[in-house]
mmCIF file with all atom_site columns, C-alpha atoms in Angstrom:
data_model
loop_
_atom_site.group_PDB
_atom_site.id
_atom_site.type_symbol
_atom_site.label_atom_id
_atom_site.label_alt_id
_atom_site.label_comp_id
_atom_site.label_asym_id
_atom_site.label_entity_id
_atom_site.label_seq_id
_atom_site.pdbx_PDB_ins_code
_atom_site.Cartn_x
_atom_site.Cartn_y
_atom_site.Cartn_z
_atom_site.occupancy
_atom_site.B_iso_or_equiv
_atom_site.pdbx_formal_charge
_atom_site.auth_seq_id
_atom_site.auth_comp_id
_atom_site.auth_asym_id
_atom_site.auth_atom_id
_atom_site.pdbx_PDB_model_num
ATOM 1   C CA . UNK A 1 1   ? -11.911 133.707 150.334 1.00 46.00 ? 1   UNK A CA 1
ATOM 2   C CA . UNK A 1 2   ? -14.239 135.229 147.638 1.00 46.00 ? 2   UNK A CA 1
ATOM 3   C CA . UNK A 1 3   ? -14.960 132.969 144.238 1.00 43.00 ? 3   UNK A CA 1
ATOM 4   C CA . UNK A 1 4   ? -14.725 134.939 141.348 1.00 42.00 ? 4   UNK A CA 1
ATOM 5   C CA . UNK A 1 5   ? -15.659 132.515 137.901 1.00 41.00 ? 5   UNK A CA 1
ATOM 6   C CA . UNK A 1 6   ? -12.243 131.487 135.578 1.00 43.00 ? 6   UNK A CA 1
ATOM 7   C CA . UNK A 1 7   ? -10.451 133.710 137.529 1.00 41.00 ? 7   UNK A CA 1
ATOM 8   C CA . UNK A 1 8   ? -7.133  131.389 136.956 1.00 41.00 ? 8   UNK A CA 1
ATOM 9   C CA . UNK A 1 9   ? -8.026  129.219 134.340 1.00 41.00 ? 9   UNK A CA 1
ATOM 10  C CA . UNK A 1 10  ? -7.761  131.963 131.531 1.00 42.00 ? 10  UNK A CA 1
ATOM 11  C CA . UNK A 1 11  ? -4.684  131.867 128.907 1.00 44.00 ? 11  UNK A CA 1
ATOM 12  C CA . UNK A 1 12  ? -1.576  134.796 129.054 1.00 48.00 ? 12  UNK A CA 1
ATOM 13  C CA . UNK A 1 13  ? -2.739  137.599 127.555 1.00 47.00 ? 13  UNK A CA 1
ATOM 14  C CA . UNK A 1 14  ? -1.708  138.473 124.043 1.00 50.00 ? 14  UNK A CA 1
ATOM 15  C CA . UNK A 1 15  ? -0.221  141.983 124.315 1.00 56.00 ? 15  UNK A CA 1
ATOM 16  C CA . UNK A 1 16  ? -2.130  144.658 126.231 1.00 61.00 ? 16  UNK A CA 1
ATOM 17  C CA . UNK A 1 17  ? -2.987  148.339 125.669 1.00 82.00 ? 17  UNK A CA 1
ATOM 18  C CA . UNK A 1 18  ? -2.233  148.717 129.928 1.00 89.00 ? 18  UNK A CA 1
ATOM 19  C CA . UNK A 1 19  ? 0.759   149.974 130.291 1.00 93.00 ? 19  UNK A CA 1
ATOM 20  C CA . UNK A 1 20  ? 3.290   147.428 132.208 1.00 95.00 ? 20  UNK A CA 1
ATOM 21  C CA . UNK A 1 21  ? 4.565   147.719 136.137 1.00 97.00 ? 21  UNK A CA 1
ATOM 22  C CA . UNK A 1 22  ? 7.420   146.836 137.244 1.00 97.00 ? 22  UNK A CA 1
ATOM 23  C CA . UNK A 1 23  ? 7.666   144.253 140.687 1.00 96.00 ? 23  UNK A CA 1
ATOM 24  C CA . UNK A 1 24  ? 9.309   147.140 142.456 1.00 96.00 ? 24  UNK A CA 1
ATOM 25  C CA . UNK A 1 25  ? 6.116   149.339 142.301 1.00 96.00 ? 25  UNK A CA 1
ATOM 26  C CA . UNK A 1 26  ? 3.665   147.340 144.618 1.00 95.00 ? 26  UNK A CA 1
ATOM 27  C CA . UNK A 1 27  ? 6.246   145.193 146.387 1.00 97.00 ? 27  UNK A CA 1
ATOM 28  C CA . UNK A 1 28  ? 5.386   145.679 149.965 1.00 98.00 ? 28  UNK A CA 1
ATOM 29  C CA . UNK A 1 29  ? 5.877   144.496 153.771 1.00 98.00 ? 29  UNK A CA 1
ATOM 30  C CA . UNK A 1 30  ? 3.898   144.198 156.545 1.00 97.00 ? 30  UNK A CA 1
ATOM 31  C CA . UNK A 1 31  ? 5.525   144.107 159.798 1.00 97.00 ? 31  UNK A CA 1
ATOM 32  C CA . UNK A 1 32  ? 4.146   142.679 163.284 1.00 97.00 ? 32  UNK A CA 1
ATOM 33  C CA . UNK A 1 33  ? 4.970   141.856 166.820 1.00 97.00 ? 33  UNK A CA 1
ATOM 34  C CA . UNK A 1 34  ? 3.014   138.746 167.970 1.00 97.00 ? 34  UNK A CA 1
ATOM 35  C CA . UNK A 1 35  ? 1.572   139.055 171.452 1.00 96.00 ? 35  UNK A CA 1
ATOM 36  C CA . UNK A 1 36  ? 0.201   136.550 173.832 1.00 95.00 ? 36  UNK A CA 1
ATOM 37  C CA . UNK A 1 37  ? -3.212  136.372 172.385 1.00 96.00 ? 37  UNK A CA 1
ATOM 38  C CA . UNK A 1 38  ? -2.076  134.963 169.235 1.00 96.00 ? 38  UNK A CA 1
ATOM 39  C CA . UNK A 1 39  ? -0.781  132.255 170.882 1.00 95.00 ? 39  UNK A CA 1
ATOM 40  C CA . UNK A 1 40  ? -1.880  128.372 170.261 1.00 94.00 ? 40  UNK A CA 1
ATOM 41  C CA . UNK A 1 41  ? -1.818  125.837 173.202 1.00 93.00 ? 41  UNK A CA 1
ATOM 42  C CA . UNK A 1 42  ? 1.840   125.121 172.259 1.00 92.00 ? 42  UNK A CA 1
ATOM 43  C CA . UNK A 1 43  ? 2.560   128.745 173.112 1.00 91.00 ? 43  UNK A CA 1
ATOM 44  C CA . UNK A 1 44  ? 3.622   129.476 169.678 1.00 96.00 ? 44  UNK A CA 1
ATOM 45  C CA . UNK A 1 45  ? 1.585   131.866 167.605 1.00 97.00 ? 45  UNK A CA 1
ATOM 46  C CA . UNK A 1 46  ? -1.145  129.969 165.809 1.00 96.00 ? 46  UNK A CA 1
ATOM 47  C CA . UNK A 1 47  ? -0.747  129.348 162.137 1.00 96.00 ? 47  UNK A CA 1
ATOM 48  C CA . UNK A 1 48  ? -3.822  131.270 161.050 1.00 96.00 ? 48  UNK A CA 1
ATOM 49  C CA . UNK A 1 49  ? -2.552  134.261 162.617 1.00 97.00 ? 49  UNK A CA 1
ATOM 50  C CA . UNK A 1 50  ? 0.622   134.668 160.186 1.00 98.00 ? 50  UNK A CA 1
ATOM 51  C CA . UNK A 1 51  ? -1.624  133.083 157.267 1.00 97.00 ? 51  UNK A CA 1
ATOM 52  C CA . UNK A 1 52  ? -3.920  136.193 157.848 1.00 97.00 ? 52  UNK A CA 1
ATOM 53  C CA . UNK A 1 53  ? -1.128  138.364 157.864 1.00 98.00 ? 53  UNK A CA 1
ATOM 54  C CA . UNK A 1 54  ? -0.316  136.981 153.996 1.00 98.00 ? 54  UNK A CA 1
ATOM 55  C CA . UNK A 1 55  ? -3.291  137.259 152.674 1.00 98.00 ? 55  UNK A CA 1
ATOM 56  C CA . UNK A 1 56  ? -3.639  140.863 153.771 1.00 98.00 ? 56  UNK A CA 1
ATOM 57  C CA . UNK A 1 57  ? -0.348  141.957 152.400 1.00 98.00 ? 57  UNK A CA 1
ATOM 58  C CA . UNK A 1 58  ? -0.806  140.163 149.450 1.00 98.00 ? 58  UNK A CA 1
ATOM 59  C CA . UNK A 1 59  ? -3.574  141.949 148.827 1.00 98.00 ? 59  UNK A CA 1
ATOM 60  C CA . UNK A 1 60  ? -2.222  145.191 149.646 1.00 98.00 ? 60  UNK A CA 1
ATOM 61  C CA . UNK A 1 61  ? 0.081   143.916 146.402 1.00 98.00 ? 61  UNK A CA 1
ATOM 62  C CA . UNK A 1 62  ? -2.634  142.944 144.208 1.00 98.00 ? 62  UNK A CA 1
ATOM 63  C CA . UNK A 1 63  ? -4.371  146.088 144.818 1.00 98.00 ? 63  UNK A CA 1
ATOM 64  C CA . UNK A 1 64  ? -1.484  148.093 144.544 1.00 98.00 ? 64  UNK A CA 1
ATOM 65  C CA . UNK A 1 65  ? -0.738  146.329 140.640 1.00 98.00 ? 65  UNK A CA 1
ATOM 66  C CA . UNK A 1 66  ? -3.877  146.013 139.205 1.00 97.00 ? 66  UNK A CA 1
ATOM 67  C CA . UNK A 1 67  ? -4.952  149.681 140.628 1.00 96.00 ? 67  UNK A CA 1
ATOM 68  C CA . UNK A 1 68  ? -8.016  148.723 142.564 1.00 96.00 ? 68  UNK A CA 1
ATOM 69  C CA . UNK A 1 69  ? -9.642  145.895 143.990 1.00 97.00 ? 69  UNK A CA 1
ATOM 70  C CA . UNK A 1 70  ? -8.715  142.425 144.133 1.00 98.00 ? 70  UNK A CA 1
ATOM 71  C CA . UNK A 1 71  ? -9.558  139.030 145.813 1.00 98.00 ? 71  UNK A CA 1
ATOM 72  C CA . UNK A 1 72  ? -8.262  135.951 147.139 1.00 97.00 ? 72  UNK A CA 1
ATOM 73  C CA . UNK A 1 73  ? -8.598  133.537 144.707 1.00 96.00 ? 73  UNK A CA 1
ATOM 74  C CA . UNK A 1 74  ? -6.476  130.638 145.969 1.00 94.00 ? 74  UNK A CA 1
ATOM 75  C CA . UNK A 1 75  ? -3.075  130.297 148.001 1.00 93.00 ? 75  UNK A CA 1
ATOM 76  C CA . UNK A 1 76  ? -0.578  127.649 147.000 1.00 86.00 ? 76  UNK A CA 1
ATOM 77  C CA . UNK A 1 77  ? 1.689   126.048 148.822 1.00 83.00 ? 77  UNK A CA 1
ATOM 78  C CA . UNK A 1 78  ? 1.766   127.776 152.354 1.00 94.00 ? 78  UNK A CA 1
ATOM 79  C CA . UNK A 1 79  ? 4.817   126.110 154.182 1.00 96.00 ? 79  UNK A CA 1
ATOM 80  C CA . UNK A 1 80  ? 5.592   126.516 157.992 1.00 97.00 ? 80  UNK A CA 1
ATOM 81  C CA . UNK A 1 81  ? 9.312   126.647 158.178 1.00 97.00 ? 81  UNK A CA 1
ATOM 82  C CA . UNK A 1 82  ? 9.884   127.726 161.782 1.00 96.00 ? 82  UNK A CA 1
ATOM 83  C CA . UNK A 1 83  ? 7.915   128.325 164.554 1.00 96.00 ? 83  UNK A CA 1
ATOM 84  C CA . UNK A 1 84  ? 6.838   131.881 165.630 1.00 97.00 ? 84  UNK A CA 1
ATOM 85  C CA . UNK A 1 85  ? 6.811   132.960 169.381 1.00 95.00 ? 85  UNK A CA 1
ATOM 86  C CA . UNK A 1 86  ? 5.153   135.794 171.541 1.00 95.00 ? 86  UNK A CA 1
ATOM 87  C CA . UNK A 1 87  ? 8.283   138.872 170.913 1.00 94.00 ? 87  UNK A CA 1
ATOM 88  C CA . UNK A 1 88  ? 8.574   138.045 167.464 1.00 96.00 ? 88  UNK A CA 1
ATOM 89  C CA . UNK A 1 89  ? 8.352   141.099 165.010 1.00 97.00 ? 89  UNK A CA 1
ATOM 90  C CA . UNK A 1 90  ? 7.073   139.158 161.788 1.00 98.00 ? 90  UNK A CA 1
ATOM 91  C CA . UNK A 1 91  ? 7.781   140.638 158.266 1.00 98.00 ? 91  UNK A CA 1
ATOM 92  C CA . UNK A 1 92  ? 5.812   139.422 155.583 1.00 98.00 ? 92  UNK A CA 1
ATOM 93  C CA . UNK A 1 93  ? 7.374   140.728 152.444 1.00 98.00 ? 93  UNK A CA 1
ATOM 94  C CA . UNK A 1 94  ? 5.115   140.300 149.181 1.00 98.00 ? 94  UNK A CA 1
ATOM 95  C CA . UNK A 1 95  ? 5.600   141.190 145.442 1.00 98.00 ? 95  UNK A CA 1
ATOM 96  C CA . UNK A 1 96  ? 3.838   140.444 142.328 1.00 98.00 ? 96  UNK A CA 1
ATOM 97  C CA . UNK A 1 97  ? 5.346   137.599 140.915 1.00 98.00 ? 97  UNK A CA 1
ATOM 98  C CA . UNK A 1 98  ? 3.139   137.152 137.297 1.00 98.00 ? 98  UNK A CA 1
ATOM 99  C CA . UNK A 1 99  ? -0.061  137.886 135.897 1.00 97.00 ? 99  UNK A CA 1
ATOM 100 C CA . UNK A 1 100 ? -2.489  136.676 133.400 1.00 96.00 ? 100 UNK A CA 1
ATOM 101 C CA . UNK A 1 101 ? -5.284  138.658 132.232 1.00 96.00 ? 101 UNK A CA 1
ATOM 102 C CA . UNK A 1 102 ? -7.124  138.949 135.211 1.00 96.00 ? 102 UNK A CA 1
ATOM 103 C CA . UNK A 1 103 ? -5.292  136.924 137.708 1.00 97.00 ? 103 UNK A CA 1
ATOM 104 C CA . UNK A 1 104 ? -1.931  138.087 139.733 1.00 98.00 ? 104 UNK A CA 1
ATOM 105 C CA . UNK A 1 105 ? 0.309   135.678 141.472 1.00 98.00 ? 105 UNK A CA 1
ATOM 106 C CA . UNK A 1 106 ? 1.428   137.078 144.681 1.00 98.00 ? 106 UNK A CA 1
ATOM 107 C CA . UNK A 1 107 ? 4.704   135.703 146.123 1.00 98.00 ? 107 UNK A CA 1
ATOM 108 C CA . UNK A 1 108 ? 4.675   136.254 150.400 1.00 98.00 ? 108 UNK A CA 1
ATOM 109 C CA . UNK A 1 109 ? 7.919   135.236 152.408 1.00 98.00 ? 109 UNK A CA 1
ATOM 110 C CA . UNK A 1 110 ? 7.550   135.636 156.123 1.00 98.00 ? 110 UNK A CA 1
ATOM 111 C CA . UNK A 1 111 ? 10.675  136.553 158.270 1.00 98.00 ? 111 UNK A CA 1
ATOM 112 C CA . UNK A 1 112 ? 10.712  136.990 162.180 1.00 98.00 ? 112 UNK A CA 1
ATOM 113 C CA . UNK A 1 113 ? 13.540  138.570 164.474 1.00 97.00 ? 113 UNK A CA 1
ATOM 114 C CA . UNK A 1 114 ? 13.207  139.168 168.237 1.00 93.00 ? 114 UNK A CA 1
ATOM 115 C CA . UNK A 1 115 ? 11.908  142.238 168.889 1.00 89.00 ? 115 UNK A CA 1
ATOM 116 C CA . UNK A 1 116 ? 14.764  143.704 171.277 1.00 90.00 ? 116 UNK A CA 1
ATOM 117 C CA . UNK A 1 117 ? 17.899  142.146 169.600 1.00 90.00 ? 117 UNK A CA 1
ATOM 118 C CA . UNK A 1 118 ? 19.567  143.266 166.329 1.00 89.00 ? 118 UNK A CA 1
ATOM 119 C CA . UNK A 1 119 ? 20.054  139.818 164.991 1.00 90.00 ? 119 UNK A CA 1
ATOM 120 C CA . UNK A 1 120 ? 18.952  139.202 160.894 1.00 93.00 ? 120 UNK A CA 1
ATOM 121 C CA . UNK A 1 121 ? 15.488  138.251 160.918 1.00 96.00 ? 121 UNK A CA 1
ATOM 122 C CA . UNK A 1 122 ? 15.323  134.039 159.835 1.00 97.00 ? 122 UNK A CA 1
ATOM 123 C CA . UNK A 1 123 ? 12.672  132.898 157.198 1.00 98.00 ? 123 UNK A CA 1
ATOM 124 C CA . UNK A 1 124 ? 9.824   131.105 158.873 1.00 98.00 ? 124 UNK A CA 1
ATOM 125 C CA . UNK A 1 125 ? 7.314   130.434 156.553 1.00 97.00 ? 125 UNK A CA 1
ATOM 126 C CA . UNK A 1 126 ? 6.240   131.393 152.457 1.00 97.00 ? 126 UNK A CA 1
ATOM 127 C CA . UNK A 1 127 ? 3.346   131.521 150.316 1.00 98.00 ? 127 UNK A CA 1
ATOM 128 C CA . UNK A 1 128 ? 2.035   131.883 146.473 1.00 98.00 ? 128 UNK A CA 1
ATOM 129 C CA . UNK A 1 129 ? -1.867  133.342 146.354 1.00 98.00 ? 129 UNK A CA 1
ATOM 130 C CA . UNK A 1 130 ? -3.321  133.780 143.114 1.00 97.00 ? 130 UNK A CA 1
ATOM 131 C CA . UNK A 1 131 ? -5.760  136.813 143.574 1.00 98.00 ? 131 UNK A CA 1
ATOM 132 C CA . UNK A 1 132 ? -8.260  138.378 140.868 1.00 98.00 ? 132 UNK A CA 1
ATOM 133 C CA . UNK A 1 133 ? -8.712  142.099 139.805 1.00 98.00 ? 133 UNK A CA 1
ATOM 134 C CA . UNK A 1 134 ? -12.652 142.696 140.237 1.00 97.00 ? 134 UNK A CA 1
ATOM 135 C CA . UNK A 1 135 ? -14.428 145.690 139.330 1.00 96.00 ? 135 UNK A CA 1
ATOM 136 C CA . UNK A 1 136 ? -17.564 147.226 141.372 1.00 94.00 ? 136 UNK A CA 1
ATOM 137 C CA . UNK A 1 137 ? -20.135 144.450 140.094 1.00 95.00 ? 137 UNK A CA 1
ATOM 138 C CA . UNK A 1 138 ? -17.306 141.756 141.504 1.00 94.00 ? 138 UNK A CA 1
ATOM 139 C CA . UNK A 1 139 ? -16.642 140.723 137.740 1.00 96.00 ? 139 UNK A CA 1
ATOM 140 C CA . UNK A 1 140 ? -13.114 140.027 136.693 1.00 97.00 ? 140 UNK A CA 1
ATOM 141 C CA . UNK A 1 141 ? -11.243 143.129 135.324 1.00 96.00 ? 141 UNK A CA 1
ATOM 142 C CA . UNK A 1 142 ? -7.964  143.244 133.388 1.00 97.00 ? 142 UNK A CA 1
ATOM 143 C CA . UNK A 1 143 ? -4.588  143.692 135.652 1.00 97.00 ? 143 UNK A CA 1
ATOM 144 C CA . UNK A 1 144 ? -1.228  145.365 133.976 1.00 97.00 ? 144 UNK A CA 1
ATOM 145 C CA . UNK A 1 145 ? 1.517   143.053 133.355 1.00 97.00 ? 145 UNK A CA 1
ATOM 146 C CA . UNK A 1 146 ? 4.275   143.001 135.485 1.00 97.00 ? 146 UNK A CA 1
ATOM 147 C CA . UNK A 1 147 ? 7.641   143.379 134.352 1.00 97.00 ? 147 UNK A CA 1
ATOM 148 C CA . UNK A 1 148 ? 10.369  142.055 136.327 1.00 97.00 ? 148 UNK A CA 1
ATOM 149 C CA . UNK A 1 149 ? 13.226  143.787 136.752 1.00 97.00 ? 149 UNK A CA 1
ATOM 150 C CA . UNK A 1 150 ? 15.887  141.259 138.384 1.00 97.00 ? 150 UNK A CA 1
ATOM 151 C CA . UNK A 1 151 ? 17.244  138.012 138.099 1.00 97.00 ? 151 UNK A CA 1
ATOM 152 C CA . UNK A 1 152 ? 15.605  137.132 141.133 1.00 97.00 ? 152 UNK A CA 1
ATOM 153 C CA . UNK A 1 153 ? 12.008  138.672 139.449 1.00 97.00 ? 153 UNK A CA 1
ATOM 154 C CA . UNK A 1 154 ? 12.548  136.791 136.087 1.00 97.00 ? 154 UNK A CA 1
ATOM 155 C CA . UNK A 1 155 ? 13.471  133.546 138.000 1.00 97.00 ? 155 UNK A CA 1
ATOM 156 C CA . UNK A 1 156 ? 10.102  134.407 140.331 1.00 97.00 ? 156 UNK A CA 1
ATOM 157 C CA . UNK A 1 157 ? 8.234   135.158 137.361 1.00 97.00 ? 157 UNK A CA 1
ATOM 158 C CA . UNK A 1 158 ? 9.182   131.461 135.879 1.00 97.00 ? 158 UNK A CA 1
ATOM 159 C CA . UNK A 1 159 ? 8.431   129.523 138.567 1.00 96.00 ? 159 UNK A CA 1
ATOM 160 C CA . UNK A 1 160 ? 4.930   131.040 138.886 1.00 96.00 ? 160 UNK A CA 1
ATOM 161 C CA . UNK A 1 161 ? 4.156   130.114 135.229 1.00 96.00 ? 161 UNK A CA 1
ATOM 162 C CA . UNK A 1 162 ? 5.213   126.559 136.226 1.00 96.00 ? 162 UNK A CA 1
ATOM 163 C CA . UNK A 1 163 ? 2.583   126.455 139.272 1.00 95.00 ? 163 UNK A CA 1
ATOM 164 C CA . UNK A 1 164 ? -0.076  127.971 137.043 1.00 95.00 ? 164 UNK A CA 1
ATOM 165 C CA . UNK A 1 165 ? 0.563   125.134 134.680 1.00 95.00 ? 165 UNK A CA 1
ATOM 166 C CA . UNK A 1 166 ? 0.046   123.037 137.378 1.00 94.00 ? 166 UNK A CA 1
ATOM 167 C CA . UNK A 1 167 ? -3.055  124.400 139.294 1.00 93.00 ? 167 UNK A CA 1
ATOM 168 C CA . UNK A 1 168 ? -4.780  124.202 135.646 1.00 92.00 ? 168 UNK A CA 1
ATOM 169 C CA . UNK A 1 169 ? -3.324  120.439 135.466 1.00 95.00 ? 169 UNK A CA 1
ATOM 170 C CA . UNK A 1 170 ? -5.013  119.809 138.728 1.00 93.00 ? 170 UNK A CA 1
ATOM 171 C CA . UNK A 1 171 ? -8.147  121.489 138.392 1.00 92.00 ? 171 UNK A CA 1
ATOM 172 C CA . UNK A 1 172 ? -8.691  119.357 134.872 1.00 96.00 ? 172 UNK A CA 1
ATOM 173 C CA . UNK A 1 173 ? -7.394  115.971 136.312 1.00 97.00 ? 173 UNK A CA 1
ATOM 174 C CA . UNK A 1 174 ? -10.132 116.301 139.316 1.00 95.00 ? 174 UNK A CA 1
ATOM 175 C CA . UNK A 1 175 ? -13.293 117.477 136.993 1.00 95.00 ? 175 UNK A CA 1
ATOM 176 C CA . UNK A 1 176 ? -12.263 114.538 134.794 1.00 96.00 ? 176 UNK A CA 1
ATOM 177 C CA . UNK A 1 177 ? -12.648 112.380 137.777 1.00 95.00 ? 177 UNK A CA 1
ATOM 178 C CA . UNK A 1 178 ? -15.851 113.445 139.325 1.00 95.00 ? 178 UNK A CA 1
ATOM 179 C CA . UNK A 1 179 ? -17.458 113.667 135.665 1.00 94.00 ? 179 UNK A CA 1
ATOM 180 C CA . UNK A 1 180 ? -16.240 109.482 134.885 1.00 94.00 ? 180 UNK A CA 1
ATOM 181 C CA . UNK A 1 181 ? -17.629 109.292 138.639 1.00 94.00 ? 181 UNK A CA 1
ATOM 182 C CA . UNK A 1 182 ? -20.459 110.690 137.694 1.00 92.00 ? 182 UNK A CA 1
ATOM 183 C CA . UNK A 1 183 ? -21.099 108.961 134.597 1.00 92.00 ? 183 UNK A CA 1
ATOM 184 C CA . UNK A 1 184 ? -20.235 105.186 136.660 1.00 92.00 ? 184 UNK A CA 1
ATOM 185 C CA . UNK A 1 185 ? -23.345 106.156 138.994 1.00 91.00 ? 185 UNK A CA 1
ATOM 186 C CA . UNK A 1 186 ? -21.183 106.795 141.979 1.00 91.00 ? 186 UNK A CA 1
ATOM 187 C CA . UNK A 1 187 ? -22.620 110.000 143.974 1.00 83.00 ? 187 UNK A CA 1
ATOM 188 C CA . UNK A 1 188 ? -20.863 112.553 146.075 1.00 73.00 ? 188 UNK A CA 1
#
């Protein structure tokens, strides 16, 4: 993951002279049938495996919004629902969920079906990454805001204001702590 300074910490944007997008135009999937060599000793396919495969469409999705590049800035709770087997073909299906100035939160849910039946694929595992527009120099650069066009998008949209609120929360509450640890003598 690359570090890019106050990448998430910065305050909504008042309005913006970029033109909105809506969710619809960088929503994208990523499909892939897991083979023996992504296998853990349990014989089902390792966890870092389908993690990969969320951060790379979920980049594909920030680059796609903000209309260049963009990093990994952090990725929120990444839940394991299911386990994934060799046959599987994995979806992972990721749209822009909210944005700040800089910052996009990326929504990823993964889905697997066997690869030679025509069952509905079942929901093994999601994500939430926060990624950052950068420009050439790797300095923060300002993304579009994203308009949601559904219930489901506005509800998304919500949700990812509440986890911002709470990654901020979090972030404070532990530099409060290791500055009053500081200041007591106590070294880390």
């Amino acid at each position: 993951m690359n570090r890019v300074e106050g990448m998430t910490d910065q305050a909504p944007r008042p309005e913006s002279d970029i033109p909105g997008k809506p969710t619809s135009a960088s929503r994208t999937t990523l499909s892939h049938i897991m083979t023996a060599s992504e296998t853990n000793l349990l014989g089902t396919v390792h966890g870092g495996v389908i993690m990969k495969l969320v951060d790379d469409v979920a980049g594909a999705v920030a680059g796609r919004h903000s209309g260049g590049p963009a990093v990994t800035a952090s990725m929120d709770e990444m839940v394991f629902l299911e386990p994934v087997r060799v046959g599987d073909l994995v979806h992972v299906r990721a749209q822009c969920n909210w944005t700040g100035r800089s910052s996009m939160e990326i929504g990823v849910r993964v889905l697997a079906e066997r690869w030679n039946e025509s069952t509905p694929p079942t929901q093994v595992g999601s994500a939430y990454l926060v990624f950052a527009a950068v420009d050439a120099d790797g300095k923060p650069r300002t993304v579009p805001p994203v308009i949601p066009e559904t219930d489901r998008d506005k509800r998304r949209y919500q949700e990812a204001q509440i986890r911002r609120t709470h990654r901020l929360a979090r972030r404070r509450a532990i530099k409060e702590l290791r500055e009053r640890r500081a200041a007591e003598g106590y070294e880390d």
